[in-house]
PDB file of C-alpha atoms in Angstrom:
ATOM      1  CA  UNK A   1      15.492 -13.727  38.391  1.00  0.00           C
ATOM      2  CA  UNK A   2      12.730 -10.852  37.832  1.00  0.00           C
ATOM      3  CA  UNK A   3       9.553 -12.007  36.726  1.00  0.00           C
ATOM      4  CA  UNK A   4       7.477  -8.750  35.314  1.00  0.00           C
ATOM      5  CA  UNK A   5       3.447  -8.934  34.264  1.00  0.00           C
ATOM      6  CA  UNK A   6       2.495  -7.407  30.692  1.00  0.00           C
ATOM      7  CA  UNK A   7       0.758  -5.106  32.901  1.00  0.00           C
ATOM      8  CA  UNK A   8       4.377  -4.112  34.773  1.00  0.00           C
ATOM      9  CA  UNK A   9       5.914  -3.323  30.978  1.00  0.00           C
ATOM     10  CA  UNK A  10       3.923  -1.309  29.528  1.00  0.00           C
ATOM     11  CA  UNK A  11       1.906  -3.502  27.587  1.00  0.00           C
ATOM     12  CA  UNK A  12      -1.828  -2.477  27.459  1.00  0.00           C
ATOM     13  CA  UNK A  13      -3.784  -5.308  29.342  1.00  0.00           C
ATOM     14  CA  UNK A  14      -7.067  -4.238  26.837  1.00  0.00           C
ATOM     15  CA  UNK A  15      -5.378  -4.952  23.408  1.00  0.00           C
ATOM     16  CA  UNK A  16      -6.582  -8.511  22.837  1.00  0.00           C
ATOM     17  CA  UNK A  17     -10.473  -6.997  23.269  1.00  0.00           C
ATOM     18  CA  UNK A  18      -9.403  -4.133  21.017  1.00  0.00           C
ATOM     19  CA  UNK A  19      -7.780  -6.365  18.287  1.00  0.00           C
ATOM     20  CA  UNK A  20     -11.101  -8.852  18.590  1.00  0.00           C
ATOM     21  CA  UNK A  21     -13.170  -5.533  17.756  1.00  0.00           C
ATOM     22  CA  UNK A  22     -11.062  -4.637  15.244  1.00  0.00           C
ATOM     23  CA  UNK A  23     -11.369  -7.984  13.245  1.00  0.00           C
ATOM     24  CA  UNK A  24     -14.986  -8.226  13.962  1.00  0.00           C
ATOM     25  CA  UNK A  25     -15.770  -4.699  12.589  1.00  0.00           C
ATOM     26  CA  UNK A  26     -13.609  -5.848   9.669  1.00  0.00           C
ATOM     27  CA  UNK A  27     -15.488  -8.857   8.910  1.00  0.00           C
ATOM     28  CA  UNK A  28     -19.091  -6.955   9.361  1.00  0.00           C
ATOM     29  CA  UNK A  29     -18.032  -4.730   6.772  1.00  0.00           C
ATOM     30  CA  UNK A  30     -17.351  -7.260   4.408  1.00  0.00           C
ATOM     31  CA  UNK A  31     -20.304  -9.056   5.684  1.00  0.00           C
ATOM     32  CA  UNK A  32     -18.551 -12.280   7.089  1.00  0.00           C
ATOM     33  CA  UNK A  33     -18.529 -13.991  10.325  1.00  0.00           C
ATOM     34  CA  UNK A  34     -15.285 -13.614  12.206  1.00  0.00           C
ATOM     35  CA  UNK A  35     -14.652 -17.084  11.332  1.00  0.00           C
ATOM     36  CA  UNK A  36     -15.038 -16.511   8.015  1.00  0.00           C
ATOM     37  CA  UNK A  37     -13.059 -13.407   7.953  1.00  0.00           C
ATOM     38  CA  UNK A  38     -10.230 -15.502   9.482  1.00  0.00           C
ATOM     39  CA  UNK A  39     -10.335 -18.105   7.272  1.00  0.00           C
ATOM     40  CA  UNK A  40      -9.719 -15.905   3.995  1.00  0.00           C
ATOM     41  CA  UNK A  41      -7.271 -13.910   6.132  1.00  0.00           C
ATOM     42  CA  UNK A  42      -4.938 -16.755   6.577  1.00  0.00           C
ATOM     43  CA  UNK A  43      -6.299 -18.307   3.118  1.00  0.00           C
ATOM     44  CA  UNK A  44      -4.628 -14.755   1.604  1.00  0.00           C
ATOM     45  CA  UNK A  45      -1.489 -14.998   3.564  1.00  0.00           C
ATOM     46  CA  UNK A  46      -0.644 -18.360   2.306  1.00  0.00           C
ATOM     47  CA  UNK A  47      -0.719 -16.468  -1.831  1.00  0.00           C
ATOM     48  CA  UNK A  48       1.889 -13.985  -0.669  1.00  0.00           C
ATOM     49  CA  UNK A  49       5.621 -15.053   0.113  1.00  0.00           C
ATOM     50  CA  UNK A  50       7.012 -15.214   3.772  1.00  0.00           C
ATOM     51  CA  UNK A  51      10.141 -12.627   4.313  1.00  0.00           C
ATOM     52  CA  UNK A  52      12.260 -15.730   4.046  1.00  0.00           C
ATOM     53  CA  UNK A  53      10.885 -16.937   0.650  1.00  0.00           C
ATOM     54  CA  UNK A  54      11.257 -13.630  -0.680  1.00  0.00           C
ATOM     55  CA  UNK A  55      14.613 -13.015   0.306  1.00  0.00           C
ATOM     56  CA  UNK A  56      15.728 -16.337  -0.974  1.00  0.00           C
ATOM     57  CA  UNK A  57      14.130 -15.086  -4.125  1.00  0.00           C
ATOM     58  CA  UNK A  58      15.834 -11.906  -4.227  1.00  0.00           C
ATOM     59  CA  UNK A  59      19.061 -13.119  -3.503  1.00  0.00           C
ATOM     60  CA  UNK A  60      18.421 -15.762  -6.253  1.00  0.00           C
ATOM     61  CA  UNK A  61      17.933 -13.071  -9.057  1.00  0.00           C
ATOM     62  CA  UNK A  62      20.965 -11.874 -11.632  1.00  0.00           C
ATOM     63  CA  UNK A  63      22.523  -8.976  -9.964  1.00  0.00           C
ATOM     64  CA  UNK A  64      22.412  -5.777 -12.279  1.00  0.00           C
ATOM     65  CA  UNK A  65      24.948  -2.551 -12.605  1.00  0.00           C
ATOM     66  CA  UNK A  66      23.295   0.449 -13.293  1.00  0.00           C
ATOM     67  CA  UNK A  67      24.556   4.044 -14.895  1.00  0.00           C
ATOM     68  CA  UNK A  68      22.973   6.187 -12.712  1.00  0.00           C
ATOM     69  CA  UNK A  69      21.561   6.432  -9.294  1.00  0.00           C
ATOM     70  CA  UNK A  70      17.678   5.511  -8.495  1.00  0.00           C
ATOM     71  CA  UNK A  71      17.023   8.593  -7.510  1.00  0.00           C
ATOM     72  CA  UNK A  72      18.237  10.676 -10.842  1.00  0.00           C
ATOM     73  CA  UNK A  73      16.349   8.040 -13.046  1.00  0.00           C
ATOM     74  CA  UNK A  74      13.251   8.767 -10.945  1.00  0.00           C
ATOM     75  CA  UNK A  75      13.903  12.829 -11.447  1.00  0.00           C
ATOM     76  CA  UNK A  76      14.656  12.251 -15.405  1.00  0.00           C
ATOM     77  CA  UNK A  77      11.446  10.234 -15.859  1.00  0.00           C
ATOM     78  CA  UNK A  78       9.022  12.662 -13.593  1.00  0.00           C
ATOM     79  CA  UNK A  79      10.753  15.301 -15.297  1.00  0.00           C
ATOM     80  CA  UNK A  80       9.610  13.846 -18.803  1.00  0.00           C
ATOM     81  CA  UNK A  81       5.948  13.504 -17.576  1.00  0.00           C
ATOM     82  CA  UNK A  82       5.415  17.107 -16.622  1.00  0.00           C
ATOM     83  CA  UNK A  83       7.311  18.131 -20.065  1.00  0.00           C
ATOM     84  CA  UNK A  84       4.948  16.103 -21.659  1.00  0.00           C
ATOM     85  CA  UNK A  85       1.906  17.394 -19.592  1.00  0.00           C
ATOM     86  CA  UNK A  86       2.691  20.822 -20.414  1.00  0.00           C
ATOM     87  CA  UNK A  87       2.615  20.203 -24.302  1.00  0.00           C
ATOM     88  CA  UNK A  88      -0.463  18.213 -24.206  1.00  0.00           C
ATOM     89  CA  UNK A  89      -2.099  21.809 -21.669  1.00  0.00           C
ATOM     90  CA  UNK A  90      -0.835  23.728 -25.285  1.00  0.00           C
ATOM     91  CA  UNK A  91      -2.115  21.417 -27.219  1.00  0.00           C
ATOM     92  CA  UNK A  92      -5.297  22.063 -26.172  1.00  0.00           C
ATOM     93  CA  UNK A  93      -5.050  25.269 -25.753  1.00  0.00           C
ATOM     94  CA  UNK A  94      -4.553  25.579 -29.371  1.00  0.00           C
ATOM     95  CA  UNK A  95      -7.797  24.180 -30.187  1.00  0.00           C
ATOM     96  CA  UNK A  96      -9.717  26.337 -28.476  1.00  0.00           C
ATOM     97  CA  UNK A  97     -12.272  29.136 -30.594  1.00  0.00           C
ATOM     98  CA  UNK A  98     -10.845  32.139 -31.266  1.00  0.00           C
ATOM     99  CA  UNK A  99     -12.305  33.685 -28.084  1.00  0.00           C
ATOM    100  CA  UNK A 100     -10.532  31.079 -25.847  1.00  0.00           C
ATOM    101  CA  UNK A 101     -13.752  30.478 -23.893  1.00  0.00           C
ATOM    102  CA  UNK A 102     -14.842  26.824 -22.969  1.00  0.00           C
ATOM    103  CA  UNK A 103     -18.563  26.180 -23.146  1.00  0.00           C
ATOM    104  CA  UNK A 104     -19.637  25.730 -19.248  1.00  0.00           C
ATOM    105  CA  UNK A 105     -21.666  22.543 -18.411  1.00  0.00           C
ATOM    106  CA  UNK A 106     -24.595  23.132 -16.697  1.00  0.00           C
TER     107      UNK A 106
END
């Protein structure tokens, strides 16, 4: 049996230091104590599902057919936006004055 060292690996023998850096920067810019920065850290993980809960949630849920692929709906709808875009640009195009210049702010 071959026993190797993180070092051996390729694992970086500084990332704990840089990861307790990291979290205390964090925290100063929020203006906590690491401590405190922790606490709401795991405090905010506890509100959000684990992978597991949200699979079983997922897999829970009615199944649905749809007409078209994801990706054309996506197209069609972007597609409607800028079409919709463009008339509003005309639209206020048309109100400009007759010149078609737009009082500058200064």
């Amino acid at each position: 049996m071959q026993v190797c060292s993180s070092h051996e690996d390729g694992a970086d023998p500084q990332r704990p230091r840089r990861r307790h850096r990291r979290l205390k920067a964090r925290a100063a810019l929020e203006g906590r104590s690491l401590s405190e920065f922790a606490l709401a850290e795991l405090r905010r993980s506890l509100e959000r599902p684990t992978r597991t809960e949200l699979l079983e949630r997922l897999q829970a849920r009615e199944h649905v057919s749809v007409s078209e692929p994801a990706a054309d709906a996506v197209r069609a709808e972007r597609d409607a936006r800028i079409v919709l875009d463009a008339s509003a640009a005309v639209e206020l195009v048309l109100r400009l004055p007759l010149g078609g210049k737009v009082a500058q702010r200064r």
